[in-house]
Short mmCIF file of C-alpha atoms in Angstrom, two decimals:
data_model
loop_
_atom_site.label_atom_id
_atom_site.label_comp_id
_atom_site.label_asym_id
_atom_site.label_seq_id
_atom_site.Cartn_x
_atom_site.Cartn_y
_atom_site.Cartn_z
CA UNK A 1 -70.15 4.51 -28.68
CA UNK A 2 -67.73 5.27 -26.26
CA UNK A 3 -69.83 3.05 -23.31
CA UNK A 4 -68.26 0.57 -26.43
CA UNK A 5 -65.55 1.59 -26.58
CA UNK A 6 -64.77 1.73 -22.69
CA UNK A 7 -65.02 -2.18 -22.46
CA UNK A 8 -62.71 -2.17 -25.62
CA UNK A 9 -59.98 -3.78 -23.51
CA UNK A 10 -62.35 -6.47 -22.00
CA UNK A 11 -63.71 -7.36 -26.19
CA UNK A 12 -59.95 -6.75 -27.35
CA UNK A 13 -58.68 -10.01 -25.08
CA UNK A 14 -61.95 -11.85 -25.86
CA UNK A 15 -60.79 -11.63 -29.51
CA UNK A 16 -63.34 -9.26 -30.83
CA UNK A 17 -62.74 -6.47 -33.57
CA UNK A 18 -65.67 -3.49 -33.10
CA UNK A 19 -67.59 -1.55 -35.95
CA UNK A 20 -69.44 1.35 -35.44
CA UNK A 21 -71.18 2.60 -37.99
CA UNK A 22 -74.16 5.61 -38.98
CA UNK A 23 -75.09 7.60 -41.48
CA UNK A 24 -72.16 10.53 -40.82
CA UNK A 25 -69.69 10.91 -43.07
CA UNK A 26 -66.30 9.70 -41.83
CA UNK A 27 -65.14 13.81 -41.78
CA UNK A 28 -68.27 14.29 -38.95
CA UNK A 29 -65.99 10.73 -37.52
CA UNK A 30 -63.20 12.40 -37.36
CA UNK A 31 -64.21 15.58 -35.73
CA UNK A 32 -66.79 13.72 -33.19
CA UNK A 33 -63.47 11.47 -32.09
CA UNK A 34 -61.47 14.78 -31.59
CA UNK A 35 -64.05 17.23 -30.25
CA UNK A 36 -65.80 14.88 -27.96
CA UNK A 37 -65.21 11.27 -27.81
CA UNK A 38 -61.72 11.81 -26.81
CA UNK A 39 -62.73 13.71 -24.05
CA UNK A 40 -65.64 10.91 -22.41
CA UNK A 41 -62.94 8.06 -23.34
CA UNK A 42 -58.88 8.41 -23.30
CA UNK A 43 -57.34 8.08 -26.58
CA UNK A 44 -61.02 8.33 -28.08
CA UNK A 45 -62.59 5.38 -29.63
CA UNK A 46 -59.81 2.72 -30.54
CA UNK A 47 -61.78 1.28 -33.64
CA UNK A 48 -62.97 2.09 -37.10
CA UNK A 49 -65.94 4.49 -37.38
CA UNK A 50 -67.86 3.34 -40.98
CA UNK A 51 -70.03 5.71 -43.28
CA UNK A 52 -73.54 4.52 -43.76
CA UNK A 53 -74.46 7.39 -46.04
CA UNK A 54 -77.62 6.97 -47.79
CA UNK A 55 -78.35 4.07 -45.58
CA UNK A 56 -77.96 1.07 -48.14
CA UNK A 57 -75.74 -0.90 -45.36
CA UNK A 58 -78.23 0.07 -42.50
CA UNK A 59 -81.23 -1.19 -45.29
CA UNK A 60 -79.94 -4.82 -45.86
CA UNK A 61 -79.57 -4.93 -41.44
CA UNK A 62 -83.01 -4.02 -41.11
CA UNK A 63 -82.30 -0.88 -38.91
CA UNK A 64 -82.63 2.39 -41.22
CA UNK A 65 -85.47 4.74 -40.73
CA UNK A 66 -85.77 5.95 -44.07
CA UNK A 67 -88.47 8.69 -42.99
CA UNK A 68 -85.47 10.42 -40.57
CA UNK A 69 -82.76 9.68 -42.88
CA UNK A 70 -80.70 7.61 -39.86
CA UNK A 71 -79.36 4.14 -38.84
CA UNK A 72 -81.11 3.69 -35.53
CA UNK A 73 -79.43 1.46 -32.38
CA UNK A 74 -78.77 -2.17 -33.87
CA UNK A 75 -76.18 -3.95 -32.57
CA UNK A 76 -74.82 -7.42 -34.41
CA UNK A 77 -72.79 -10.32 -32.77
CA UNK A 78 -70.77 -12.32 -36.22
CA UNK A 79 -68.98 -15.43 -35.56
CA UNK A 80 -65.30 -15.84 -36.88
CA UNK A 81 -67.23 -17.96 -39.53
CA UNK A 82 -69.01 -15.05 -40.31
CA UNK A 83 -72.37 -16.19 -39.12
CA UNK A 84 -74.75 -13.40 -37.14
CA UNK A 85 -75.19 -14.68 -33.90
CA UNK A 86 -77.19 -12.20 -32.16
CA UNK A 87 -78.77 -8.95 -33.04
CA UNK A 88 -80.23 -6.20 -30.62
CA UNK A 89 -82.41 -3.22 -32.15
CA UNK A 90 -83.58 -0.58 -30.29
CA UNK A 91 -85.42 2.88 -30.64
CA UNK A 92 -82.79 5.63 -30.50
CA UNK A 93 -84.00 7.00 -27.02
CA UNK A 94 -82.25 3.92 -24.74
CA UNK A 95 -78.75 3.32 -24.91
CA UNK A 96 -76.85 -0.26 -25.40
CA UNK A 97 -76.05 -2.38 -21.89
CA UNK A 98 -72.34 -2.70 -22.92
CA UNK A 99 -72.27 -5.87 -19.82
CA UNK A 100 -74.83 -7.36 -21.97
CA UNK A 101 -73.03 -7.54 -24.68
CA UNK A 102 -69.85 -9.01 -23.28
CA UNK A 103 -72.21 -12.08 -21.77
CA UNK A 104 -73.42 -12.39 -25.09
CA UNK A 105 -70.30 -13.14 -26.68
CA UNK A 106 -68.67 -15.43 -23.91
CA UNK A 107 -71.90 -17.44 -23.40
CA UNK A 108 -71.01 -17.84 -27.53
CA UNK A 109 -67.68 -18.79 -27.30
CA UNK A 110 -68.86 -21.06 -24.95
CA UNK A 111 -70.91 -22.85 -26.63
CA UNK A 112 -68.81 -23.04 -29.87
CA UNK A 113 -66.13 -24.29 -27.67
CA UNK A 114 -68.08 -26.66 -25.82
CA UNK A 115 -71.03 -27.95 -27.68
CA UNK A 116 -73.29 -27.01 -24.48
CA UNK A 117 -75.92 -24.94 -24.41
CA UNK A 118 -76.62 -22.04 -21.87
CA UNK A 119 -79.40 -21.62 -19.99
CA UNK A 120 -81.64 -17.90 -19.43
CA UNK A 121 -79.02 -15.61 -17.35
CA UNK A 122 -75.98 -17.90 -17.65
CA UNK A 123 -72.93 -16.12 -16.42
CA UNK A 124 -69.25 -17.77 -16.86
CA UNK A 125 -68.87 -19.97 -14.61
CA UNK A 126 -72.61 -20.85 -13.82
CA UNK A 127 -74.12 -24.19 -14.68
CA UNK A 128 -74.18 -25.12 -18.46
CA UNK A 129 -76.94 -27.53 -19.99
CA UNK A 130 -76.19 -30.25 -21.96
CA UNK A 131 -78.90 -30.99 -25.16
CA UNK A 132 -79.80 -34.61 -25.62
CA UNK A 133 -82.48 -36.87 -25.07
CA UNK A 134 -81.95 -37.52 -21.65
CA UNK A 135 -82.32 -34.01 -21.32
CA UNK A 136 -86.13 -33.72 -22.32
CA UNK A 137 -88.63 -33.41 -19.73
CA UNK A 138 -85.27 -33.04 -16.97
CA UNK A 139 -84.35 -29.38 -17.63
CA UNK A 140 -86.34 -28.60 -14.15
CA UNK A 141 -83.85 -30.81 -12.29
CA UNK A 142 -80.80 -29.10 -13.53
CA UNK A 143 -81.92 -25.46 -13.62
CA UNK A 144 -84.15 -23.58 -11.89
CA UNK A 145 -84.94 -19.11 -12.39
CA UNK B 1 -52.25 10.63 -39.42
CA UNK B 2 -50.65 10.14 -43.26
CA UNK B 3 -50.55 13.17 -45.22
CA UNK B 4 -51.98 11.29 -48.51
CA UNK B 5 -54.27 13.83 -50.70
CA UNK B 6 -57.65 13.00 -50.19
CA UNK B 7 -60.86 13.93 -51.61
CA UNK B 8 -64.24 15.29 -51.15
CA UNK B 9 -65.87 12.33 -52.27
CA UNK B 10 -64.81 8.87 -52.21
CA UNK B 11 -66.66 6.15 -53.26
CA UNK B 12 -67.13 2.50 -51.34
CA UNK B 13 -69.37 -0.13 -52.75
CA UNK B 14 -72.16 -0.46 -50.18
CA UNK B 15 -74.11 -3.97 -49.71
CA UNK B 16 -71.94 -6.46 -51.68
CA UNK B 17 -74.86 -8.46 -52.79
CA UNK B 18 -73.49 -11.74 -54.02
CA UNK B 19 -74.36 -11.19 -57.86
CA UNK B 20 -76.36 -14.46 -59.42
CA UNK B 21 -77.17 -14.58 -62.90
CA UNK B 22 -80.69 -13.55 -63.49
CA UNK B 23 -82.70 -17.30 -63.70
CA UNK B 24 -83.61 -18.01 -67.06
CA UNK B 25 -85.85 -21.14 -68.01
CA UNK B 26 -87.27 -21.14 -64.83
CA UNK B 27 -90.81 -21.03 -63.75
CA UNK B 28 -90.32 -21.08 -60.14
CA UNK B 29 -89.19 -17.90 -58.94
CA UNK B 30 -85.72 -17.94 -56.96
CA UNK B 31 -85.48 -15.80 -54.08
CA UNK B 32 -82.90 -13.03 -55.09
CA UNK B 33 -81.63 -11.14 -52.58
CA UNK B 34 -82.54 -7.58 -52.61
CA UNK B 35 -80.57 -4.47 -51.73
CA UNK B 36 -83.90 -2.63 -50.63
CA UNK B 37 -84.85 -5.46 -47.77
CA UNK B 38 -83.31 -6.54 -44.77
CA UNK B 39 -80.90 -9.66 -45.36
CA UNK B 40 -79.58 -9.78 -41.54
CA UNK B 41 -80.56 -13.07 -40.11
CA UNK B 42 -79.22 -14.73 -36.79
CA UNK B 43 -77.70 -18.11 -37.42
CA UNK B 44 -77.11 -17.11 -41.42
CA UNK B 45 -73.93 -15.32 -42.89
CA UNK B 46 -73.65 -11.58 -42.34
CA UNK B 47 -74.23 -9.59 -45.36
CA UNK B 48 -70.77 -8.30 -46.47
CA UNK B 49 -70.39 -4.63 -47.33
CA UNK B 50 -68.15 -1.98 -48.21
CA UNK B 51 -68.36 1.61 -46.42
CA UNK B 52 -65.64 4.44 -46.50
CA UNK B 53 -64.39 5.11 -42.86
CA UNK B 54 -62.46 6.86 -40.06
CA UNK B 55 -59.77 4.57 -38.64
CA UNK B 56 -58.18 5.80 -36.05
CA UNK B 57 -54.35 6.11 -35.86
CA UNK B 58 -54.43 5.14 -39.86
CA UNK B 59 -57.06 8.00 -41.48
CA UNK B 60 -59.78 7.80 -44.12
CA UNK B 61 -59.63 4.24 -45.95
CA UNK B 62 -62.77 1.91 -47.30
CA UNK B 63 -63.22 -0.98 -44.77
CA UNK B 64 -65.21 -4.27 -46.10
CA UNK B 65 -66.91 -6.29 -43.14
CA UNK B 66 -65.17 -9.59 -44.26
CA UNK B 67 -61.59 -7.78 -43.94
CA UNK B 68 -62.34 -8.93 -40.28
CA UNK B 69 -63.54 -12.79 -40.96
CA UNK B 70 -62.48 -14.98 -39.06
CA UNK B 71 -62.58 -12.88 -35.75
CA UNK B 72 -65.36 -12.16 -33.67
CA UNK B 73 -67.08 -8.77 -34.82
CA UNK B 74 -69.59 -6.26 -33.17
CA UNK B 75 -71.17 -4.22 -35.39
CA UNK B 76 -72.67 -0.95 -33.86
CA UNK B 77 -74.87 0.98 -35.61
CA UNK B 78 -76.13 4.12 -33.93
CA UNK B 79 -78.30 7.37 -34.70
CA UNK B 80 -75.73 10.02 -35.48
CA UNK B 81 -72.39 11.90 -34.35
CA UNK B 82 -73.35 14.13 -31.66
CA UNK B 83 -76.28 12.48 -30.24
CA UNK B 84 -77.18 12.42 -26.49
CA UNK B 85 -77.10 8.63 -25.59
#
């Protein structure tokens, strides 16, 4: 979380609000933030830290393992019309790519913004593609791995 | 930090599963969604929920995921407090 929450600037100005959430009560929260977080991140993690006890939330997001009791890595991208855009699940050993993430949600806005579409890799500023008939059969002229 | 009273145990709501009247005079079944099965779909609403939480700057309060419509969210869920990665 606080890989998250060092980009927090970067989501902050992109217009993005961050969740973290697991099974720890928010009194384990509280004393994570203070005992360590604060110390890997300044000022500790800037956004709310949720309560997943019993795992009900982590149930309906497909990502708790009921046999160990936890919410394992899953990660959720949700629209401002509340519409999951993207979703990244991992086992616990391998952490998030935080970089990832922010591509994720600019090659989004993009798109909402836009009505293109992005191709594999896009990066702001690279080429876009734009969907359409004329585009069928073409894609190889336009983009290339 | 506000220096309201709080307690050991404080409820929040969980999964707000949109409540539907059971189908009556129905023979094909309507899908129902479940609190025991994963609802999270890309391109489909995010399930709402309530969970009790640590804020920072503000304390212990109950958060709901659609407080924040209308903004872009990440939600981050993640083993446990204390973990290694």
């Amino acid at each position: 979380m606080a890989a998250v929450a060092a980009i927090y600037d970067e989501l902050k100005a992109l217009g993005v609000e961050v969740l973290s959430m697991s099974t720890d009560s928010r009194f384990v929260h509280k004393i994570w933030q203070e005992q360590e977080l604060s110390k890997m991140v300044e000022g500790g993690v800037p956004f709310p830290m949720l309560s997943d006890a019993g795992g009900k939330i982590g149930t309906i997001y497909g990502v708790y393992d009921e046999n160990a009791g936890v919410d394992i890595r899953g990660r959720f991208i949700i629209d401002p019309n509340f519409v999951i855009r993207a979703m990244e699940v991992l086992t616990p050993e391998v952490g998030r790519n935080p970089k990832e993430l922010l591509r994720q949600i600019k090659a989004f806005q993009h798109v909402m913004e836009t009505g293109e579409v992005t191709p594999s890799g896009w990066e702001p500023g690279g080429s876009t593609l734009q969907p359409g008939p004329d585009l069928v059969g073409r894609v190889w002229e336009v983009w290339k791995p | 930090m506000p220096k309201t009273p709080q307690g050991c145990v404080e409820p929040a709501a969980g999964p707000l599963v949109p409540s539907s009247a059971p189908p009556t005079n129905t023979t094909t079944p309507s899908f129902v969604p479940q609190e025991d099965t994963m609802q999270a779909r890309v391109g489909k609403e995010a399930p709402d929920f309530e969970a009790s939480a640590f804020v920072p700057g503000e304390g212990f309060k109950n958060v709901k995921l659609s407080d924040y419509k209308g903004q872009w969210i990440v939600l981050c869920f993640y083993p446990g407090d204390f973990t290694f990665v």
